[in-house]
mmCIF file of C-alpha atoms and ligand atoms in Angstrom:
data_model
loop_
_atom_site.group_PDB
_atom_site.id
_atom_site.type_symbol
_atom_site.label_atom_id
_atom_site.label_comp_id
_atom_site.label_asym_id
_atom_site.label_seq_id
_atom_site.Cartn_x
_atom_site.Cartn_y
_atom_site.Cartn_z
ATOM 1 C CA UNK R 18 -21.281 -20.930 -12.862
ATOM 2 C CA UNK R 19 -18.045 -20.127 -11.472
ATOM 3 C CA UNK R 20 -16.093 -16.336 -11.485
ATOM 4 C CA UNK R 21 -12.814 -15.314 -9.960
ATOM 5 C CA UNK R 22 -14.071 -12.259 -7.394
ATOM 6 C CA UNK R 23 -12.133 -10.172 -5.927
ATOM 7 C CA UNK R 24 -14.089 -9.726 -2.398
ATOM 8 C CA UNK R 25 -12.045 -7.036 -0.919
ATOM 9 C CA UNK R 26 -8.231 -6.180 -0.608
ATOM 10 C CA UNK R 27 -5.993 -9.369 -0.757
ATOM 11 C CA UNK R 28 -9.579 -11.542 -0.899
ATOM 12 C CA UNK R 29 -10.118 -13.476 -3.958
ATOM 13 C CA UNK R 30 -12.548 -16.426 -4.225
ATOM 14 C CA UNK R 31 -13.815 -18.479 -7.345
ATOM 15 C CA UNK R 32 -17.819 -18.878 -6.150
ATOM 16 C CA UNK R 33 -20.703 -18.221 -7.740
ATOM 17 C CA UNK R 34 -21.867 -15.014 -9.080
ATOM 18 C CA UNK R 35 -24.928 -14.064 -10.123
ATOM 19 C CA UNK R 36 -23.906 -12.089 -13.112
ATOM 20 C CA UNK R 37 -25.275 -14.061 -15.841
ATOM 21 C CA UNK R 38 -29.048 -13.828 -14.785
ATOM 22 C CA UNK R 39 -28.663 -9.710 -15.002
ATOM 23 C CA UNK R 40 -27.209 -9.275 -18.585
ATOM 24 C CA UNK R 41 -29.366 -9.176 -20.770
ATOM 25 C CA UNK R 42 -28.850 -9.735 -24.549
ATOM 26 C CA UNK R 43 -29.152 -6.270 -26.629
ATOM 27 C CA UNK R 44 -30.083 -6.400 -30.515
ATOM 28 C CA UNK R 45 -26.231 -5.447 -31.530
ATOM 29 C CA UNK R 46 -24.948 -7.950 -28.567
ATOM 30 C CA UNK R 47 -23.096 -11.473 -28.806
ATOM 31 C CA UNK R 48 -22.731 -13.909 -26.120
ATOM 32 C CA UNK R 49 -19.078 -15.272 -25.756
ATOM 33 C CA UNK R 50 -17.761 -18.239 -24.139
ATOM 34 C CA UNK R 51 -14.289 -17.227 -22.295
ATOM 35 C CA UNK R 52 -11.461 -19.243 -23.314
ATOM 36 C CA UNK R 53 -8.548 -17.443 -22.332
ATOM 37 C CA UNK R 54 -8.201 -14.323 -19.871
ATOM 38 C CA UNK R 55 -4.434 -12.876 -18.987
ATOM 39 C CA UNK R 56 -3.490 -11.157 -15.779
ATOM 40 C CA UNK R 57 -2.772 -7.646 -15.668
ATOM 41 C CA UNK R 58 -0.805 -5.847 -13.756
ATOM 42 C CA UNK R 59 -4.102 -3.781 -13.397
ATOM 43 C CA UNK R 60 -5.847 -6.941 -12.116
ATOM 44 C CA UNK R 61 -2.936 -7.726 -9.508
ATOM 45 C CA UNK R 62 -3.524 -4.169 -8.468
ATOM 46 C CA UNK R 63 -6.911 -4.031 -7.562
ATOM 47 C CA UNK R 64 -6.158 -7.311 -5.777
ATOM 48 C CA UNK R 65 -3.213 -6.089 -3.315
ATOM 49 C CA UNK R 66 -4.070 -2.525 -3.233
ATOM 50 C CA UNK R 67 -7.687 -2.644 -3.461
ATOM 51 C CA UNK R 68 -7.760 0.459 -5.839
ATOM 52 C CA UNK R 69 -6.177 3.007 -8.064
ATOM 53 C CA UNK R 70 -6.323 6.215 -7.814
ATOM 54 C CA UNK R 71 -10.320 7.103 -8.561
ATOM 55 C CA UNK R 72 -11.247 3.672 -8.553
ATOM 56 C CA UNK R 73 -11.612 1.987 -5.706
ATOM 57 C CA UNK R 74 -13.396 -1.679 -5.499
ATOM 58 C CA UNK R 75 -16.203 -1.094 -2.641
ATOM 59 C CA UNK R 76 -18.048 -4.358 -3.485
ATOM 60 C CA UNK R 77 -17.022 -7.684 -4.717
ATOM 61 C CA UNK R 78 -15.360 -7.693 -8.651
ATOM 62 C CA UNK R 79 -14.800 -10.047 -10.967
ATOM 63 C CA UNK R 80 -11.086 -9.476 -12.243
ATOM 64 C CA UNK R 81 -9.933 -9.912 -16.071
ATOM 65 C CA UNK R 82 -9.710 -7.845 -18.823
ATOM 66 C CA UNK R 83 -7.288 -9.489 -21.467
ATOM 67 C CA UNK R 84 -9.355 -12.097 -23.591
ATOM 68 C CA UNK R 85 -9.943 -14.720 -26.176
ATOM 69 C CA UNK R 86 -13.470 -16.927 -26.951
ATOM 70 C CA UNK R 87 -16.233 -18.217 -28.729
ATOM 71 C CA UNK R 88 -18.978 -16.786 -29.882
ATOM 72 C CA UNK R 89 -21.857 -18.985 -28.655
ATOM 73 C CA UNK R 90 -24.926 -16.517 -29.373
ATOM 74 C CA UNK R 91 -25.605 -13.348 -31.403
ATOM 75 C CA UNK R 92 -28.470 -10.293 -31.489
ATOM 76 C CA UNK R 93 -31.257 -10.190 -33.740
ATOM 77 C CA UNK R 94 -29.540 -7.042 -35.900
ATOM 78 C CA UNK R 95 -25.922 -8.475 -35.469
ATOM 79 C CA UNK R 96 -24.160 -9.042 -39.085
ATOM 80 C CA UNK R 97 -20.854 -9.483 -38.552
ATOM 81 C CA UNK R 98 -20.528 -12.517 -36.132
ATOM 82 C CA UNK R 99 -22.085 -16.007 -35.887
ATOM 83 C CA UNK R 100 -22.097 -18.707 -33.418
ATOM 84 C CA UNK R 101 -18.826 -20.520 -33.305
ATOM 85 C CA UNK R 102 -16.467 -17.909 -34.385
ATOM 86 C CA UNK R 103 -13.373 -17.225 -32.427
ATOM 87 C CA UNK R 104 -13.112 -13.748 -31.033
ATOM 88 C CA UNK R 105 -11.255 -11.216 -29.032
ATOM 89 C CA UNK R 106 -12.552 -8.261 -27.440
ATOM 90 C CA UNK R 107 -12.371 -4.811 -26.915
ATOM 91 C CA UNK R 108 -12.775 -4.166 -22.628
ATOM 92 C CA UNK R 109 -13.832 -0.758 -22.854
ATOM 93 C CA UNK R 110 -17.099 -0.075 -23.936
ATOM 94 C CA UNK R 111 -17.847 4.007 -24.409
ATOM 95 C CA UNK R 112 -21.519 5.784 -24.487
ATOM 96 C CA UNK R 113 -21.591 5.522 -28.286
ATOM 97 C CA UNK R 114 -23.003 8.907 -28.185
ATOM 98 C CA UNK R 115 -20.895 10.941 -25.848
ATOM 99 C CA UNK R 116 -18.966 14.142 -27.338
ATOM 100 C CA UNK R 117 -15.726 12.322 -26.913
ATOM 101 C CA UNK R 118 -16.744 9.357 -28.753
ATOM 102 C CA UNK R 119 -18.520 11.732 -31.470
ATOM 103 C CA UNK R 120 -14.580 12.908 -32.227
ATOM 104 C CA UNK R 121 -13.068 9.690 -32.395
ATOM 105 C CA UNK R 122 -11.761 9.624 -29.296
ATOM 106 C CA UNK R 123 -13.794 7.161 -27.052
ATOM 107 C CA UNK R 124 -10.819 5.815 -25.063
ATOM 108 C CA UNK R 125 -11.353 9.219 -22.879
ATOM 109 C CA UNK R 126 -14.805 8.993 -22.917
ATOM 110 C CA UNK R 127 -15.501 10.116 -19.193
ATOM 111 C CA UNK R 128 -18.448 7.495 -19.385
ATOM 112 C CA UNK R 129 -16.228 4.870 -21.214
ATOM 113 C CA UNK R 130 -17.247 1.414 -18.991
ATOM 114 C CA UNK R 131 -14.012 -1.036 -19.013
ATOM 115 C CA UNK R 132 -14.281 -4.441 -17.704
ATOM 116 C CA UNK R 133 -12.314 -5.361 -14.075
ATOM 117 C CA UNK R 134 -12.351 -1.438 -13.143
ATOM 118 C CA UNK R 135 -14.542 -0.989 -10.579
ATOM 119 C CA UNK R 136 -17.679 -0.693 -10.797
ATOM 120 C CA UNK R 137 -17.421 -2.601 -13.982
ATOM 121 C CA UNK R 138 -17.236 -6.462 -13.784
ATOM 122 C CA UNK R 139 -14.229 -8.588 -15.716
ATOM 123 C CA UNK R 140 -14.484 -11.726 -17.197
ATOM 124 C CA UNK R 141 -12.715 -14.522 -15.693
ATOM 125 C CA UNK R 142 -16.419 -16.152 -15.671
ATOM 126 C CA UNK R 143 -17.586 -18.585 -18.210
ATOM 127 C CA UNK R 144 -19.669 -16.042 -20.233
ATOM 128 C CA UNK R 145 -19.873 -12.538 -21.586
ATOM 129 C CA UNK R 146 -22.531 -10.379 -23.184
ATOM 130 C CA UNK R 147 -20.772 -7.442 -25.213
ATOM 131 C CA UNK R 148 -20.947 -5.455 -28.179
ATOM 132 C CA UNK R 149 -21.055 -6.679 -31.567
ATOM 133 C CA UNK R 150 -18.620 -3.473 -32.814
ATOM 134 C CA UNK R 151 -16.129 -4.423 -29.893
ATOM 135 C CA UNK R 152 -15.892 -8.084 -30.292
ATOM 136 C CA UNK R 153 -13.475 -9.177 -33.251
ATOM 137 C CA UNK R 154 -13.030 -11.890 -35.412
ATOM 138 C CA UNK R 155 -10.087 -14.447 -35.452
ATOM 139 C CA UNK R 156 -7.838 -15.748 -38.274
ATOM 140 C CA UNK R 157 -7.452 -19.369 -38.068
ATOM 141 C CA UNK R 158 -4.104 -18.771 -37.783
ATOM 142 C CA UNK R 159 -4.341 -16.463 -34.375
ATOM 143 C CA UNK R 160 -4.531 -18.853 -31.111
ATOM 144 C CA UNK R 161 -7.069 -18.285 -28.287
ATOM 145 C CA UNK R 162 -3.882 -17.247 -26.274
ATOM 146 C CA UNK R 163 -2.384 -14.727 -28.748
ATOM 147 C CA UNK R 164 -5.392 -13.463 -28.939
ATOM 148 C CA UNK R 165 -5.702 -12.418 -25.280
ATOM 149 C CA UNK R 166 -2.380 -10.372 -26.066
ATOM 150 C CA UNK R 167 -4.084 -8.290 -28.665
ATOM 151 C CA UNK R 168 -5.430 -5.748 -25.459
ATOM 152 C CA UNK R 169 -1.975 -5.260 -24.039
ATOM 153 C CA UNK R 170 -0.457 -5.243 -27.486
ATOM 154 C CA UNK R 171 -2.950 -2.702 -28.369
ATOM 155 C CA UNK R 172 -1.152 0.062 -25.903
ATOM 156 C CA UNK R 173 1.957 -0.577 -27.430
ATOM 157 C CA UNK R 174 0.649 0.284 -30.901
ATOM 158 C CA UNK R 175 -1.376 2.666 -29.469
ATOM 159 C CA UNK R 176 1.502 4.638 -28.745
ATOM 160 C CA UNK R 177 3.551 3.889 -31.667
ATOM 161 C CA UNK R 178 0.728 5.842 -33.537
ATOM 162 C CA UNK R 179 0.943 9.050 -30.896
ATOM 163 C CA UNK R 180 4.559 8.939 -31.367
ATOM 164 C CA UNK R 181 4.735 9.105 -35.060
ATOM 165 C CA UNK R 182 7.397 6.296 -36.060
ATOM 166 C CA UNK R 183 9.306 6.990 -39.034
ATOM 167 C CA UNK R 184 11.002 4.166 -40.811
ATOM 168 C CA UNK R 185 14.518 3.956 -39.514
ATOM 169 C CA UNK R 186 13.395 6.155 -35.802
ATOM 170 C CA UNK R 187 15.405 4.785 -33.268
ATOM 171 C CA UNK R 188 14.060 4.311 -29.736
ATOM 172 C CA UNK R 189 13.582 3.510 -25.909
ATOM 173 C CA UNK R 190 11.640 1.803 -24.548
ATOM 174 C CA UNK R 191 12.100 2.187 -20.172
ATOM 175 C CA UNK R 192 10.850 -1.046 -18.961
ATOM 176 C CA UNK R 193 10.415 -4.815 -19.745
ATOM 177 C CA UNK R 194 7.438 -5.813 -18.506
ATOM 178 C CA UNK R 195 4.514 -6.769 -20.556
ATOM 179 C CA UNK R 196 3.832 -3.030 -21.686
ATOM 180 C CA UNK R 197 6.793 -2.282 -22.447
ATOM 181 C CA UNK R 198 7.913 -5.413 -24.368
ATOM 182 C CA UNK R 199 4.640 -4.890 -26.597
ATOM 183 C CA UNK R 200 5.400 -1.470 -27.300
ATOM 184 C CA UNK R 201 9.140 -2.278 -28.182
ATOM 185 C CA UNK R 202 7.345 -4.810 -30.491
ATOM 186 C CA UNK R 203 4.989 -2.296 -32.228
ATOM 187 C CA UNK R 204 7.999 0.185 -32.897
ATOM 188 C CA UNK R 205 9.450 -2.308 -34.403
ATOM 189 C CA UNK R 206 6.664 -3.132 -36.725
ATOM 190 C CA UNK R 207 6.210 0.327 -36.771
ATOM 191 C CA UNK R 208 9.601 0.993 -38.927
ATOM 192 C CA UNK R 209 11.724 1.896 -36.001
ATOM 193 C CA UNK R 210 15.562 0.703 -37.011
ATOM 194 C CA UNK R 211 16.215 -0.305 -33.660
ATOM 195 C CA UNK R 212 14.941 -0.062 -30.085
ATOM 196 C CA UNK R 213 16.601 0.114 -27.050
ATOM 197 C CA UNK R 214 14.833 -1.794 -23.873
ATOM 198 C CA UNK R 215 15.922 -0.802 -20.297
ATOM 199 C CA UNK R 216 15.080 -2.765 -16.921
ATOM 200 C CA UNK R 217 16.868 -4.378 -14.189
ATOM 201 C CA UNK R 218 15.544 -7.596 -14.362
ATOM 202 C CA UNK R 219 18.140 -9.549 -16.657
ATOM 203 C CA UNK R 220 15.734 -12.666 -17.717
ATOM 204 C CA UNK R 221 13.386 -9.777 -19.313
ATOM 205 C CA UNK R 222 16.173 -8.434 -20.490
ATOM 206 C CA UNK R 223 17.359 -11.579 -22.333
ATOM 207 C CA UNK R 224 13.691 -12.128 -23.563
ATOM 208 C CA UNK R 225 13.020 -8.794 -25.227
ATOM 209 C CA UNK R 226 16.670 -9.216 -27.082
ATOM 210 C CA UNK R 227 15.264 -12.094 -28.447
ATOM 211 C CA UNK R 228 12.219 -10.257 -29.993
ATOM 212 C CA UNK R 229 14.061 -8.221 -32.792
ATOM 213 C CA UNK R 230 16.427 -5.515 -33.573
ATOM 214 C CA UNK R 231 16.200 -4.535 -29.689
ATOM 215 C CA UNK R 232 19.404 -3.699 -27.257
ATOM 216 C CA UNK R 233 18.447 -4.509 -23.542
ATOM 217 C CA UNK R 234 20.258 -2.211 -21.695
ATOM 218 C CA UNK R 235 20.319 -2.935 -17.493
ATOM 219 C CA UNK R 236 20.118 -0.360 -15.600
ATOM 220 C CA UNK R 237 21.646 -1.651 -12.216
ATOM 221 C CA UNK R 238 24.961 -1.788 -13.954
ATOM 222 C CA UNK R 239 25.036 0.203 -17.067
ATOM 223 C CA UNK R 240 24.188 4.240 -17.114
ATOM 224 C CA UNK R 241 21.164 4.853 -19.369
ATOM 225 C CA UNK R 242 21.536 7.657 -20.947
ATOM 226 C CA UNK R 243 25.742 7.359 -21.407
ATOM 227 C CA UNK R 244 24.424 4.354 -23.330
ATOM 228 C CA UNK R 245 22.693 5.883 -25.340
ATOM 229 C CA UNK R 246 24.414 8.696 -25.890
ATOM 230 C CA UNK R 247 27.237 6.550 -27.075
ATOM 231 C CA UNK R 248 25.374 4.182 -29.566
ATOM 232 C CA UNK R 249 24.034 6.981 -31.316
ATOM 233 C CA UNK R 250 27.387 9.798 -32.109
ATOM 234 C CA UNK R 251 26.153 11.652 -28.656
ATOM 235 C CA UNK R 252 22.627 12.706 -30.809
ATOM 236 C CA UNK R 253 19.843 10.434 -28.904
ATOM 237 C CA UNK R 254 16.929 9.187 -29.706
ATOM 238 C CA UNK R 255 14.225 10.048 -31.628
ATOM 239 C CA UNK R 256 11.424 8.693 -29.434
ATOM 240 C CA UNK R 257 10.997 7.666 -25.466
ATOM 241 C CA UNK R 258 8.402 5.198 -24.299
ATOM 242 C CA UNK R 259 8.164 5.750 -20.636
ATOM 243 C CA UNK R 260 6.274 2.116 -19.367
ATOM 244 C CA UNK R 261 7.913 1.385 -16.221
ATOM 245 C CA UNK R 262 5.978 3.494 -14.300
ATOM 246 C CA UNK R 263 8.779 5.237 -12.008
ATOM 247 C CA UNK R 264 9.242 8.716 -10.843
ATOM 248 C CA UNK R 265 12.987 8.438 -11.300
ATOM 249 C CA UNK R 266 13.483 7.271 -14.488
ATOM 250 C CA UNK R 267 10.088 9.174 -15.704
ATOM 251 C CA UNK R 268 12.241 12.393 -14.314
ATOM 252 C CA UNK R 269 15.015 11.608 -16.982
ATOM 253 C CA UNK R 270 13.022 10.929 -20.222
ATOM 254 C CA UNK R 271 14.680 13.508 -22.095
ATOM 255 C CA UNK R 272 18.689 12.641 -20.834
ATOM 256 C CA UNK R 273 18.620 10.271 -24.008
ATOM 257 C CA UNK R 274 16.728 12.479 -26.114
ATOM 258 C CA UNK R 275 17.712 13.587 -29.477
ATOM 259 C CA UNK R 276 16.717 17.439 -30.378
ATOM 260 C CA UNK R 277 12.874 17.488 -31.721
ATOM 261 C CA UNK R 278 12.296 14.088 -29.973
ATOM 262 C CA UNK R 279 9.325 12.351 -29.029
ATOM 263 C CA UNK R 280 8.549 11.288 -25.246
ATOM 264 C CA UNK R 281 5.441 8.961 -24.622
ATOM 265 C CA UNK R 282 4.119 8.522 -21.053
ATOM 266 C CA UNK R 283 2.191 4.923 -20.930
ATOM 267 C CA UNK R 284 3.134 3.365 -17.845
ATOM 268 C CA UNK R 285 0.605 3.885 -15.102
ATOM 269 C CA UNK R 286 1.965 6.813 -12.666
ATOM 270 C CA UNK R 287 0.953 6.093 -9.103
ATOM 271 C CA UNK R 288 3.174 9.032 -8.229
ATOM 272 C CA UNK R 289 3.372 12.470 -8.803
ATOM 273 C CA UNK R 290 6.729 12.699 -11.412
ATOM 274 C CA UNK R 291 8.223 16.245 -11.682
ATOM 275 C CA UNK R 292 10.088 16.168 -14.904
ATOM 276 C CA UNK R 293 12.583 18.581 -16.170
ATOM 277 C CA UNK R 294 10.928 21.121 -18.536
ATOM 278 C CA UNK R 295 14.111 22.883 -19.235
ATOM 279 C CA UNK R 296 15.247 19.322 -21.038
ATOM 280 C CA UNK R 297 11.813 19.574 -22.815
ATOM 281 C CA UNK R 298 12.450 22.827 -24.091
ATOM 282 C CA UNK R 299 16.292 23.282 -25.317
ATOM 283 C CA UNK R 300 14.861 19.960 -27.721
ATOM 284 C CA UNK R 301 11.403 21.031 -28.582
ATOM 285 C CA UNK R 302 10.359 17.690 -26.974
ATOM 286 C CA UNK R 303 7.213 17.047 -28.359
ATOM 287 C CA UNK R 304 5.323 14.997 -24.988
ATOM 288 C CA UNK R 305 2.656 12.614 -25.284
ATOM 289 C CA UNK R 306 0.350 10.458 -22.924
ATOM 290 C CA UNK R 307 -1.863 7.776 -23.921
ATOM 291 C CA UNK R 308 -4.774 5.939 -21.920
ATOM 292 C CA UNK R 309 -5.318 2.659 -22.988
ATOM 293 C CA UNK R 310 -6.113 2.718 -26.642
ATOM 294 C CA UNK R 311 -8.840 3.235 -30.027
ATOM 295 C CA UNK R 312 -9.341 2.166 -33.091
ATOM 296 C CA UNK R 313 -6.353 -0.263 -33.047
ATOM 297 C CA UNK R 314 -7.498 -3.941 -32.408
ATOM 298 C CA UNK R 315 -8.411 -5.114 -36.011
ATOM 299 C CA UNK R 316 -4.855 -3.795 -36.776
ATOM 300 C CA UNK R 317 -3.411 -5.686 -33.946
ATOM 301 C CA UNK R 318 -4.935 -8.807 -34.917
ATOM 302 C CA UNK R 319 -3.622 -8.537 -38.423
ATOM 303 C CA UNK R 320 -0.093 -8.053 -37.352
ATOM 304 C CA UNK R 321 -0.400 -11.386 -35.508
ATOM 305 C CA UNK R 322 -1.883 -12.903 -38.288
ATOM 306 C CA UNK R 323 0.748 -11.680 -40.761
ATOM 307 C CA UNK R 324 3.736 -12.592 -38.724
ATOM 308 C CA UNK R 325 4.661 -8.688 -38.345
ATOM 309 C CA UNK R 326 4.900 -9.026 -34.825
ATOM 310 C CA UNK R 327 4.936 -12.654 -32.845
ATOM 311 C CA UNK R 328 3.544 -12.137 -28.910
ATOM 312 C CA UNK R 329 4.182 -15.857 -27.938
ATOM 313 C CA UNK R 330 7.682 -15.625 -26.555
ATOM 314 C CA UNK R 331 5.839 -12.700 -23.916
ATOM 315 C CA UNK R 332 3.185 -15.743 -22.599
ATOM 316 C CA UNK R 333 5.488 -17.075 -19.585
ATOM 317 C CA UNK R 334 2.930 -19.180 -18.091
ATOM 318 C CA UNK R 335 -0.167 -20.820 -17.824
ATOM 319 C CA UNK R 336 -2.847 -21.614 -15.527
ATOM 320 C CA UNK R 337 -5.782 -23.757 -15.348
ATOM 321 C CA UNK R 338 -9.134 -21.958 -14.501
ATOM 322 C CA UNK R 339 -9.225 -23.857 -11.282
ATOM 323 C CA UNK R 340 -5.798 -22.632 -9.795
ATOM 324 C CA UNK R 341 -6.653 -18.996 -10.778
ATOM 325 C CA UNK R 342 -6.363 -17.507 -6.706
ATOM 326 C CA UNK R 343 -3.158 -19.130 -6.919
ATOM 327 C CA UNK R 344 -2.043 -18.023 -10.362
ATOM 328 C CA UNK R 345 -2.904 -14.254 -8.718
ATOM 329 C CA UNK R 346 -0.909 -14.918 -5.519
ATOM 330 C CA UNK R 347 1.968 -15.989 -7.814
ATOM 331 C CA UNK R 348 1.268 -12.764 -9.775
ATOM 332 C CA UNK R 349 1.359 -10.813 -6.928
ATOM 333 C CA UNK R 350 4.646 -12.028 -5.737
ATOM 334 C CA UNK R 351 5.969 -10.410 -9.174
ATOM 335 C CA UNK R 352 8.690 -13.498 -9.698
ATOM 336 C CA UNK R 353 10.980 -12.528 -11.793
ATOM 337 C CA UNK R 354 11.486 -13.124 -15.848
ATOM 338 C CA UNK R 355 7.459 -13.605 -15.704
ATOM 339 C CA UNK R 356 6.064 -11.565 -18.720
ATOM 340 C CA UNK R 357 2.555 -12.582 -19.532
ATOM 341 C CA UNK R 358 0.516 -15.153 -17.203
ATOM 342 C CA UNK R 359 -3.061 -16.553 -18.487
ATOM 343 C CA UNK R 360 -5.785 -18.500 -17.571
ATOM 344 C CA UNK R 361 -7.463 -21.546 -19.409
ATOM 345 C CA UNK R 362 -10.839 -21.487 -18.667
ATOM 346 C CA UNK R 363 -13.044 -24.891 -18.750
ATOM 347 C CA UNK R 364 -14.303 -25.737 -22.679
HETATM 348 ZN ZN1 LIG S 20 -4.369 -5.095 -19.407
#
């Protein structure tokens, strides 16, 4: 049985792993065959850095986080699942008893165990053990690749719930990559009336005005905020989804607010950002930050199932099992107008 391990910084090698023999079936547990895994930017990450921030890989990792499969066994107590159905799952698995978790909010569960974040193993391997109540069932209609889009996705409407969307809200959205063209999606099924989507790579640019009622704006040759400021009779707007990650445009969130605005920070800061609370203030900015996501997959899935919001234009490529150290060198080359890239694995 083959995985995709990340040995050490810039080392990946698809070997064997022992992995398999070590997890052991729980009552409440199904076994899933992998069928599709996508790459993160999380998963690139680890692989040319080695680490973020706390987490640091000090022995060997399988990578993967983002996937689809089939259920191939179940627990004794398990009622919801049965051999053959087509999942997705949940990657962060929280001590179900933890204070955090007790509240409802198990996503910052200090003891919250998430798969391809070291220590915790991913799944670009053949099979999983997980949790019944973090393993969920597919429509007919949802593909094994779509469904591998419902954990990024899930940020995106993660933070369309912290922000609040009212029908007609009009937003930003500060980068095009695959966070931030999920979240532009989920305001948009959300009830926002339009969303604007700023990068400075033009093919994303072109994709996400494809997606809806969204207005790339580029920010190599257009001013951000004067664009803003001008589409909307100099008021703003009434929420900011920070997901590209960067100091300087995380410094300016609230140029292109609107008084009483929203600001949510989702894109990973590997920098400290000193933003302007002056800005905050004279709008009574209400800030927000997420960290991953709770409670939303089943709701995710039925927006792909309804049609509500469509994630296949964001799948840019795909890669057999096989090729899957290439695939990540390609990744980590960040070629531009790639969204989402995912591996097949072997059925
Ligand atoms: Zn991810």
């Amino acid at each position: 049985m083959k995985a995709l391990v990340l040995e050490e910084k810039m080392k990946l090698s698809l070997r064997d792993f022992p992995i398999e023999r070590e997890e052991a079936m729980g009552p409440r547990d199904v076994r899933i065959k992998l069928h599709t895994v996508g790459i993160c930017g999380s998963d690139v990450h680890y692989y040319t850095h080695g680490g973020a921030g706390i987490f640091q890989v000090k022995a060997p990792m399988i990578l993967g986080h983002e996937a689809s499969g089939i259920v191939v066994e179940t627990g004794a107590e398990v009622t919801t699942l049965k051999a053959g159905d087509r999942v997705c799952m949940e990657p962060g698995i929280p001590d179900p008893n933890s204070r955090a978790t007790r509240l409802g909010m198990y996503n910052v569960d200090p003891a919250v165990r998430f798969w391809a974040t070291p220590p915790i193993h991913g799944v670009l391997r053949p099979t999983v053990v997980h949790p019944e109540n973090f393993t969920f069932k597919l429509p007919d209609n949802v593909s094994f690749a779509e469904a591998a889009m419902v954990e990024p996705l899930a940020v995106g409407v993660h933070a369309a719930t912290k922000a609040q969307v009212k029908p007609g809200d009009i937003a930003l959205v500060i980068g095009a990559g695959p966070i931030g063209l999920v979240t532009a999606l989920a305001a948009v099924a959300a009830g926002c009336a339009r969303v604007f989507v700023s990068d400075v790579d033009e093919t994303k640019l072109e994709l996400a005005a494809r997606l809806g009622p969204i207005t790339p704006v580029n920010v190599a040759k257009q001013d951000l905020t004067a664009e803003i400021l001008a589409a909307t009779d100099g008021w703003g707007v009434e929420i900011v989804f920070e997901c590209s990650g960067s100091p300087k445009a995380a410094a300016a969130v609230f140029d292109p607010l609107c008084p009483a605005g929203r600001v949510v920070f989702i894109g990973v800061q590997m920098h400290d950002i000193a933003y302007d609370v002056g800005k905050a203030m004279v709008r009574e900015a209400r800030v927000e930050h997420v960290f991953r996501y709770a409670h939303v997959f089943p709701r995710c899935v039925s927006m792909l199932s309804s049609g509500a919001i469509d994630v296949k234009p964001l799948i840019t490529r795909k890669f057999e099992f096989a090729d899957s150290v290439r695939a990540f060198e390609i990744a980590a080359s960040a070629p531009k107008g790639e969204v989402k890239m995912q591996i097949e694995l072997p059925q």
